[in-house]
Amino acid sequence: MRTTITRGIAAIGATTLLFLGTACSNDREGSTSAKASGDATAGFAQDSLVGVALPAKTSENWVLAGDLFTNGLKDAGFKADVQYAGASTTVADQQAQISSMVTKGAKVIVIGATDASQLSTQVEQARQAGATVIAYDRLITNTPDVDYYIAFDNFKVGQLQGQALIDGMKAKKPKGPWTIELFSGSPDDNNSKVFFDGAMEVLKPLIDKKDIVVGSGQTDIKQTAIQGWKAENAQSRMDSLLTSTYNGGKKLDGVLSPNDTLARAIITSVQGSGKPVPVVTGQDSEVESVKSIMAGVQYSTINKDTRKLVAETIKMVQSLQKGEKPQINDTKSYNNGTKVVPAYLLPPIIVTKENAAEAYANDPKLSPLTK
Ligand code: BGC
């Protein structure tokens, strides 16, 4: 079974909120440990422990999430155990952290997976101990032991990135063909393929018509992937592409970058070569990228307000505590290879220089940058 998302997801608005019903029970068929899950029971004490296992701090959103979970869970009356995987031994760190949360008796464990496919033992332990497992931002794959998924609509993120790339290139050069390069995220993050697929859904028809040309010919996700979402890996791939493909004066019009960290690394590489900066997309609304967008360098980013995602996750925990079904709005898009995980998806927003002031109006950190 493919671990991916269906195209239908783009059509699902955040307003179409449903309560988890029979569809979900069907989704759970085949799960041996589903009965042990806390979500189908009468709730738990309000001062219970909630574990939050986050990946390494590969982008600002993860840094923000940690503090927001620590404070938000405490304000809601829970005990919070918030952990990050270290920078190098990410998988082993996260596995140990989750096991320790289970041992400490956490009633809910929220996980931003460092490697989607390496947590099945730990989430099985969690559910056997009666905890509910919520995959946060990144899906956990190949296991029946994930109760819920909460994230921004990842496929939509990719579509918005693909469209922004086209719009940005058209604004600079109204008629194609345009020459681009493609980058995608870390292969161990389930989101990477979903972002890429969303973007390719928009770009492929133009690639097929030869309105868009991938200069290097590297269109396979295996060729475009950036291990660990690391800036240095993106910079060195861009350096190589510039040497292999753009040395003879060929013009590069655009680069699909899956997030801001990689976008800035790609821009640094191009600037180092002395070539003009192409249209570069991004994601996360990181401070340095918002500054770059306002300065007319990076073209776009995506606003996925971490404050909202954490607040919605804490609402899920509160519903579980009361013995209620958490609100979900998608029961078909996220097949993790074993089952379809019921999801609550929030809408991402594309941001360019044009709408930045509006998009960040309610963000005290980012709105001053747009003035
Ligand atoms: C998140 C992105 C982030 C990336 C790297 C992804 O799973 O959805 O927002 O840029 O991880 O940290």
Short mmCIF file of C-alpha atoms and ligand atoms in Angstrom, two decimals:
data_model
loop_
_atom_site.label_atom_id
_atom_site.label_comp_id
_atom_site.label_asym_id
_atom_site.label_seq_id
_atom_site.Cartn_x
_atom_site.Cartn_y
_atom_site.Cartn_z
CA MET A 1 0.00 0.00 0.00
CA ARG A 2 1.27 3.41 -0.82
CA THR A 3 1.94 5.86 1.94
CA THR A 4 0.52 8.88 0.32
CA ILE A 5 -2.37 11.21 0.07
CA THR A 6 -5.25 11.28 -2.33
CA ARG A 7 -5.92 14.18 -4.64
CA GLY A 8 -9.27 14.78 -3.04
CA ILE A 9 -7.62 16.40 -0.07
CA ALA A 10 -7.28 19.76 -1.78
CA ALA A 11 -11.00 20.08 -1.88
CA ILE A 12 -11.47 19.60 1.82
CA GLY A 13 -11.86 22.90 3.59
CA ALA A 14 -11.21 23.45 7.26
CA THR A 15 -14.84 24.32 7.69
CA THR A 16 -16.09 20.86 6.81
CA LEU A 17 -15.61 19.60 10.29
CA LEU A 18 -17.00 16.22 11.10
CA PHE A 19 -17.04 14.28 14.24
CA LEU A 20 -15.26 10.99 14.20
CA GLY A 21 -17.91 8.42 13.42
CA THR A 22 -18.29 4.97 12.01
CA ALA A 23 -15.79 5.62 9.23
CA CYS A 24 -13.17 5.73 11.88
CA SER A 25 -14.10 2.44 13.47
CA ASN A 26 -13.76 0.89 10.05
CA ASP A 27 -10.35 2.46 9.64
CA ARG A 28 -9.29 0.77 12.80
CA GLU A 29 -10.19 -2.73 11.70
CA GLY A 30 -7.18 -4.96 11.78
CA SER A 31 -5.54 -3.01 14.55
CA THR A 32 -4.63 -5.49 17.24
CA SER A 33 -4.03 -2.92 19.92
CA ALA A 34 -6.86 -0.53 19.10
CA LYS A 35 -8.82 -1.61 22.16
CA ALA A 36 -6.06 -0.52 24.44
CA SER A 37 -6.19 3.00 23.05
CA GLY A 38 -7.27 5.71 25.47
CA ASP A 39 -9.52 7.46 22.94
CA ALA A 40 -12.38 5.01 23.20
CA THR A 41 -12.56 5.07 26.97
CA ALA A 42 -14.00 7.31 29.61
CA GLY A 43 -11.18 9.80 29.58
CA PHE A 44 -8.49 10.31 32.20
CA ALA A 45 -7.52 12.58 35.06
CA GLN A 46 -7.04 16.20 34.12
CA ASP A 47 -3.59 16.46 35.64
CA SER A 48 -2.31 13.46 33.66
CA LEU A 49 1.00 13.42 31.87
CA VAL A 50 1.03 14.26 28.16
CA GLY A 51 4.20 13.43 26.23
CA VAL A 52 5.33 15.42 23.21
CA ALA A 53 8.19 13.96 21.16
CA LEU A 54 9.48 16.37 18.54
CA PRO A 55 12.15 15.82 15.87
CA ALA A 56 15.44 17.72 15.76
CA LYS A 57 15.10 21.49 15.41
CA THR A 58 15.42 21.44 11.60
CA SER A 59 13.21 24.49 11.18
CA GLU A 60 11.79 27.31 13.32
CA ASN A 61 8.35 25.71 13.52
CA TRP A 62 9.75 22.91 15.68
CA VAL A 63 11.45 25.35 18.03
CA LEU A 64 8.20 27.27 18.43
CA ALA A 65 6.15 24.11 18.93
CA GLY A 66 8.20 22.99 21.93
CA ASP A 67 7.53 26.11 23.98
CA LEU A 68 3.92 26.32 22.90
CA PHE A 69 3.27 22.71 23.97
CA THR A 70 5.06 23.12 27.30
CA ASN A 71 3.08 26.24 28.21
CA GLY A 72 -0.22 25.32 26.56
CA LEU A 73 -0.44 21.87 28.16
CA LYS A 74 0.43 23.28 31.57
CA ASP A 75 -2.18 26.03 31.19
CA ALA A 76 -4.74 23.35 30.36
CA GLY A 77 -3.89 21.58 33.63
CA PHE A 78 -1.81 18.69 32.26
CA LYS A 79 1.71 17.67 33.15
CA ALA A 80 3.89 18.02 30.07
CA ASP A 81 6.98 16.10 29.01
CA VAL A 82 8.27 17.78 25.84
CA GLN A 83 11.39 16.31 24.21
CA TYR A 84 13.39 16.93 21.05
CA ALA A 85 15.43 14.35 19.20
CA GLY A 86 19.09 15.36 19.12
CA ALA A 87 20.76 16.58 15.97
CA SER A 88 22.68 13.40 15.11
CA THR A 89 21.11 10.32 16.76
CA THR A 90 17.61 11.49 15.93
CA VAL A 91 15.85 8.15 15.52
CA ALA A 92 17.33 6.40 18.55
CA ASP A 93 16.77 9.50 20.68
CA GLN A 94 13.14 9.75 19.74
CA GLN A 95 12.51 6.04 20.25
CA ALA A 96 13.99 6.24 23.76
CA GLN A 97 12.05 9.41 24.58
CA ILE A 98 8.73 7.84 23.57
CA SER A 99 9.44 4.67 25.56
CA SER A 100 10.24 6.78 28.58
CA MET A 101 6.97 8.72 28.21
CA VAL A 102 5.13 5.38 28.15
CA THR A 103 6.96 4.23 31.29
CA LYS A 104 6.07 7.49 33.03
CA GLY A 105 2.38 6.79 32.30
CA ALA A 106 1.60 9.43 29.66
CA LYS A 107 -2.06 9.28 28.64
CA VAL A 108 -1.50 10.92 25.27
CA ILE A 109 1.72 10.96 23.26
CA VAL A 110 2.01 13.58 20.53
CA ILE A 111 4.75 12.75 18.03
CA GLY A 112 6.43 14.80 15.32
CA ALA A 113 8.27 11.85 13.84
CA THR A 114 11.93 12.15 13.04
CA ASP A 115 11.67 9.06 10.85
CA ALA A 116 8.13 8.09 9.87
CA SER A 117 8.77 4.38 9.61
CA GLN A 118 10.93 3.76 12.67
CA LEU A 119 8.45 4.15 15.51
CA SER A 120 6.15 1.15 15.26
CA THR A 121 7.55 -0.60 18.34
CA GLN A 122 7.25 2.52 20.47
CA VAL A 123 3.72 3.44 19.40
CA GLU A 124 2.61 -0.15 19.95
CA GLN A 125 4.02 0.04 23.49
CA ALA A 126 2.21 3.33 23.99
CA ARG A 127 -1.16 2.00 22.95
CA GLN A 128 -0.76 -1.22 24.90
CA ALA A 129 -0.18 0.93 27.96
CA GLY A 130 -3.48 2.73 27.23
CA ALA A 131 -2.11 5.92 25.72
CA THR A 132 -3.54 7.63 22.65
CA VAL A 133 -1.02 8.38 19.91
CA ILE A 134 -1.34 11.57 17.88
CA ALA A 135 0.95 12.07 14.88
CA TYR A 136 1.74 15.78 14.78
CA ASP A 137 2.67 17.50 11.48
CA ARG A 138 4.33 14.32 10.15
CA LEU A 139 2.52 11.00 9.76
CA ILE A 140 3.87 7.82 11.36
CA THR A 141 3.84 5.01 8.83
CA ASN A 142 3.41 1.24 8.63
CA THR A 143 1.72 0.77 11.96
CA PRO A 144 -1.88 0.41 13.11
CA ASP A 145 -0.98 2.20 16.35
CA VAL A 146 -1.61 5.81 15.42
CA ASP A 147 -4.96 7.17 16.57
CA TYR A 148 -5.01 10.60 14.94
CA TYR A 149 -3.05 12.82 12.62
CA ILE A 150 -3.02 16.60 12.92
CA ALA A 151 -1.26 18.80 10.39
CA PHE A 152 -1.58 21.55 7.85
CA ASP A 153 -2.87 20.16 4.58
CA ASN A 154 0.46 18.97 3.17
CA PHE A 155 -0.72 18.22 -0.35
CA LYS A 156 -2.19 21.70 -0.55
CA VAL A 157 1.17 23.10 0.62
CA GLY A 158 2.80 21.44 -2.38
CA GLN A 159 0.15 22.68 -4.77
CA LEU A 160 0.55 26.22 -3.49
CA GLN A 161 4.32 25.99 -3.90
CA GLY A 162 4.00 24.72 -7.47
CA GLN A 163 1.56 27.48 -8.37
CA ALA A 164 3.72 30.16 -6.70
CA LEU A 165 6.70 29.00 -8.72
CA ILE A 166 4.72 29.40 -11.95
CA ASP A 167 3.26 32.77 -10.92
CA GLY A 168 6.65 34.12 -9.88
CA MET A 169 8.30 33.07 -13.13
CA LYS A 170 5.44 34.48 -15.21
CA ALA A 171 5.74 37.80 -13.40
CA LYS A 172 9.41 38.04 -14.42
CA LYS A 173 9.08 36.52 -17.88
CA PRO A 174 5.50 36.31 -19.15
CA LYS A 175 6.16 33.61 -21.73
CA GLY A 176 7.90 30.24 -21.29
CA PRO A 177 9.66 28.01 -21.64
CA TRP A 178 10.99 28.42 -18.12
CA THR A 179 13.93 26.43 -16.80
CA ILE A 180 13.64 25.14 -13.25
CA GLU A 181 15.19 22.78 -10.71
CA LEU A 182 13.29 20.69 -8.17
CA PHE A 183 14.16 20.07 -4.52
CA SER A 184 12.28 17.93 -2.01
CA GLY A 185 12.57 17.25 1.72
CA SER A 186 14.10 14.43 3.70
CA PRO A 187 13.10 10.95 2.51
CA ASP A 188 12.43 9.76 6.07
CA ASP A 189 9.75 12.44 6.55
CA ASN A 190 6.40 11.31 5.15
CA ASN A 191 5.55 14.93 4.33
CA SER A 192 8.34 15.23 1.79
CA LYS A 193 6.63 13.11 -0.83
CA VAL A 194 3.24 14.66 -0.16
CA PHE A 195 4.65 18.18 -0.67
CA PHE A 196 6.44 17.03 -3.81
CA ASP A 197 3.39 15.27 -5.22
CA GLY A 198 1.24 18.35 -4.61
CA ALA A 199 3.73 20.57 -6.40
CA MET A 200 4.21 18.13 -9.26
CA GLU A 201 0.47 17.90 -9.80
CA VAL A 202 0.61 21.58 -10.72
CA LEU A 203 3.97 21.57 -12.54
CA LYS A 204 3.73 18.34 -14.51
CA PRO A 205 1.21 19.48 -17.12
CA LEU A 206 3.57 22.35 -17.99
CA ILE A 207 6.59 20.05 -17.97
CA ASP A 208 4.73 17.69 -20.31
CA LYS A 209 3.97 20.59 -22.66
CA LYS A 210 7.64 21.68 -22.45
CA ASP A 211 6.57 25.08 -21.12
CA ILE A 212 8.68 24.15 -18.13
CA VAL A 213 12.01 22.39 -18.51
CA VAL A 214 13.85 20.82 -15.60
CA GLY A 215 17.35 21.86 -16.65
CA SER A 216 19.22 18.96 -15.06
CA GLY A 217 16.57 16.43 -16.00
CA GLN A 218 16.39 15.42 -12.31
CA THR A 219 12.68 14.97 -11.71
CA ASP A 220 12.66 11.81 -9.61
CA ILE A 221 12.10 12.41 -5.90
CA LYS A 222 15.15 10.24 -5.18
CA GLN A 223 17.28 12.74 -7.08
CA THR A 224 15.68 15.83 -5.56
CA ALA A 225 15.59 14.72 -1.90
CA ILE A 226 17.58 16.56 0.76
CA GLN A 227 18.57 14.19 3.56
CA GLY A 228 17.71 15.44 7.04
CA TRP A 229 16.23 18.67 5.67
CA LYS A 230 19.76 20.02 6.08
CA ALA A 231 20.70 23.40 4.61
CA GLU A 232 24.23 22.27 3.82
CA ASN A 233 22.93 19.34 1.76
CA ALA A 234 20.67 21.65 -0.26
CA GLN A 235 23.48 24.12 -0.80
CA SER A 236 25.84 21.47 -2.07
CA ARG A 237 23.23 19.98 -4.41
CA MET A 238 22.56 23.46 -5.82
CA ASP A 239 26.32 24.03 -6.18
CA SER A 240 26.58 20.80 -8.19
CA LEU A 241 23.60 21.67 -10.37
CA LEU A 242 25.06 25.07 -11.15
CA THR A 243 28.31 23.46 -12.22
CA SER A 244 26.78 20.57 -14.14
CA THR A 245 23.95 22.38 -15.89
CA TYR A 246 24.25 26.17 -15.74
CA ASN A 247 27.95 26.74 -16.37
CA GLY A 248 27.51 27.57 -20.01
CA GLY A 249 25.26 30.56 -19.37
CA LYS A 250 21.95 28.66 -19.40
CA LYS A 251 19.41 30.70 -17.42
CA LEU A 252 17.72 29.27 -14.35
CA ASP A 253 14.25 30.78 -13.91
CA GLY A 254 12.94 29.00 -10.84
CA VAL A 255 13.60 26.52 -8.06
CA LEU A 256 10.97 24.52 -6.24
CA SER A 257 12.16 24.48 -2.64
CA PRO A 258 10.05 22.60 -0.09
CA ASN A 259 10.87 24.90 2.84
CA ASP A 260 12.52 28.14 3.89
CA THR A 261 15.69 26.62 5.36
CA LEU A 262 16.45 24.96 2.05
CA ALA A 263 15.31 28.01 0.05
CA ARG A 264 17.89 30.21 1.76
CA ALA A 265 20.62 27.60 1.19
CA ILE A 266 19.69 27.42 -2.50
CA ILE A 267 19.73 31.22 -2.76
CA THR A 268 23.13 31.37 -1.03
CA SER A 269 24.49 28.88 -3.53
CA VAL A 270 23.19 30.82 -6.55
CA GLN A 271 24.43 34.11 -5.14
CA GLY A 272 27.85 32.53 -4.63
CA SER A 273 27.97 31.68 -8.32
CA GLY A 274 27.30 35.30 -9.27
CA LYS A 275 24.17 34.36 -11.20
CA PRO A 276 20.84 36.16 -10.77
CA VAL A 277 18.59 34.68 -8.07
CA PRO A 278 15.72 32.72 -9.66
CA VAL A 279 12.17 32.48 -8.30
CA VAL A 280 12.51 30.31 -5.17
CA THR A 281 9.59 28.95 -3.15
CA GLY A 282 9.60 28.04 0.53
CA GLN A 283 7.53 27.07 3.54
CA ASP A 284 7.32 27.87 7.28
CA SER A 285 7.42 31.69 7.33
CA GLU A 286 10.82 31.71 8.99
CA VAL A 287 11.99 35.16 10.07
CA GLU A 288 14.99 35.28 7.72
CA SER A 289 12.87 34.16 4.77
CA VAL A 290 10.15 36.70 5.45
CA LYS A 291 12.87 39.37 5.50
CA SER A 292 14.23 37.98 2.23
CA ILE A 293 10.76 38.02 0.64
CA MET A 294 10.25 41.64 1.70
CA ALA A 295 13.67 42.45 0.20
CA GLY A 296 12.57 40.85 -3.09
CA VAL A 297 14.98 37.90 -2.95
CA GLN A 298 13.06 34.72 -1.95
CA TYR A 299 9.76 34.66 -3.83
CA SER A 300 7.30 32.87 -1.56
CA THR A 301 6.77 30.98 1.64
CA ILE A 302 3.83 29.22 3.27
CA ASN A 303 2.18 30.35 6.45
CA LYS A 304 1.45 27.37 8.69
CA ASP A 305 0.80 29.08 11.99
CA THR A 306 2.37 26.81 14.59
CA ARG A 307 0.34 28.54 17.31
CA LYS A 308 -2.85 27.25 15.65
CA LEU A 309 -1.56 23.73 15.11
CA VAL A 310 -0.44 23.38 18.72
CA ALA A 311 -3.70 24.90 20.01
CA GLU A 312 -5.74 22.42 17.95
CA THR A 313 -3.59 19.55 19.18
CA ILE A 314 -4.16 20.58 22.78
CA LYS A 315 -7.91 20.72 22.04
CA MET A 316 -7.66 17.11 20.85
CA VAL A 317 -5.93 16.15 24.10
CA GLN A 318 -8.65 17.92 26.09
CA SER A 319 -11.39 16.01 24.23
CA LEU A 320 -9.62 12.74 24.94
CA GLN A 321 -9.27 13.69 28.59
CA LYS A 322 -13.02 14.19 28.81
CA GLY A 323 -13.63 10.86 27.11
CA GLU A 324 -14.94 12.58 23.96
CA LYS A 325 -14.03 11.95 20.33
CA PRO A 326 -11.69 14.66 19.08
CA GLN A 327 -12.81 16.72 16.13
CA ILE A 328 -11.46 15.52 12.79
CA ASN A 329 -12.19 16.69 9.25
CA ASP A 330 -10.61 14.04 7.04
CA THR A 331 -11.10 10.29 7.00
CA LYS A 332 -9.57 9.33 3.70
CA SER A 333 -6.40 11.12 2.74
CA TYR A 334 -3.72 9.74 5.01
CA ASN A 335 -3.13 6.07 4.47
CA ASN A 336 -0.04 5.23 6.50
CA GLY A 337 0.52 1.93 4.71
CA THR A 338 -1.47 -0.02 7.31
CA LYS A 339 -4.61 2.05 7.77
CA VAL A 340 -6.17 5.39 6.99
CA VAL A 341 -5.44 7.64 9.93
CA PRO A 342 -8.30 10.00 10.87
CA ALA A 343 -6.97 13.51 10.49
CA TYR A 344 -7.59 17.10 11.39
CA LEU A 345 -6.14 19.29 8.65
CA LEU A 346 -5.65 23.04 8.75
CA PRO A 347 -5.44 25.22 5.65
CA PRO A 348 -1.98 26.55 4.68
CA ILE A 349 -1.62 30.04 3.19
CA ILE A 350 0.74 31.06 0.41
CA VAL A 351 2.68 34.25 1.17
CA THR A 352 4.53 36.52 -1.25
CA LYS A 353 5.62 40.12 -0.81
CA GLU A 354 2.19 41.12 -2.08
CA ASN A 355 0.09 39.62 0.72
CA ALA A 356 2.67 39.35 3.53
CA ALA A 357 1.29 42.26 5.58
CA GLU A 358 -2.19 40.76 5.46
CA ALA A 359 -1.03 37.18 6.06
CA TYR A 360 1.01 38.08 9.17
CA ALA A 361 -1.31 40.78 10.53
CA ASN A 362 -1.98 38.71 13.66
CA ASP A 363 1.56 37.56 14.17
CA PRO A 364 3.45 39.92 16.50
CA LYS A 365 6.81 38.46 15.48
CA LEU A 366 6.34 38.60 11.70
CA SER A 367 4.02 41.55 11.12
CA PRO A 368 6.67 44.21 11.98
CA LEU A 369 8.85 42.73 9.22
CA THR A 370 6.24 43.54 6.61
CA LYS A 371 5.96 47.27 7.41
C1 BGC B 1 7.36 20.21 8.13
C2 BGC B 1 7.89 21.47 7.51
C3 BGC B 1 9.35 21.65 7.84
C4 BGC B 1 10.14 20.38 7.60
C5 BGC B 1 11.58 20.48 8.09
C6 BGC B 1 8.23 19.08 7.71
O1 BGC B 1 7.76 17.88 8.14
O2 BGC B 1 6.01 20.01 7.75
O3 BGC B 1 7.14 22.57 7.99
O4 BGC B 1 9.90 22.67 7.07
O5 BGC B 1 9.53 19.31 8.22
O6 BGC B 1 11.66 20.71 9.45
#
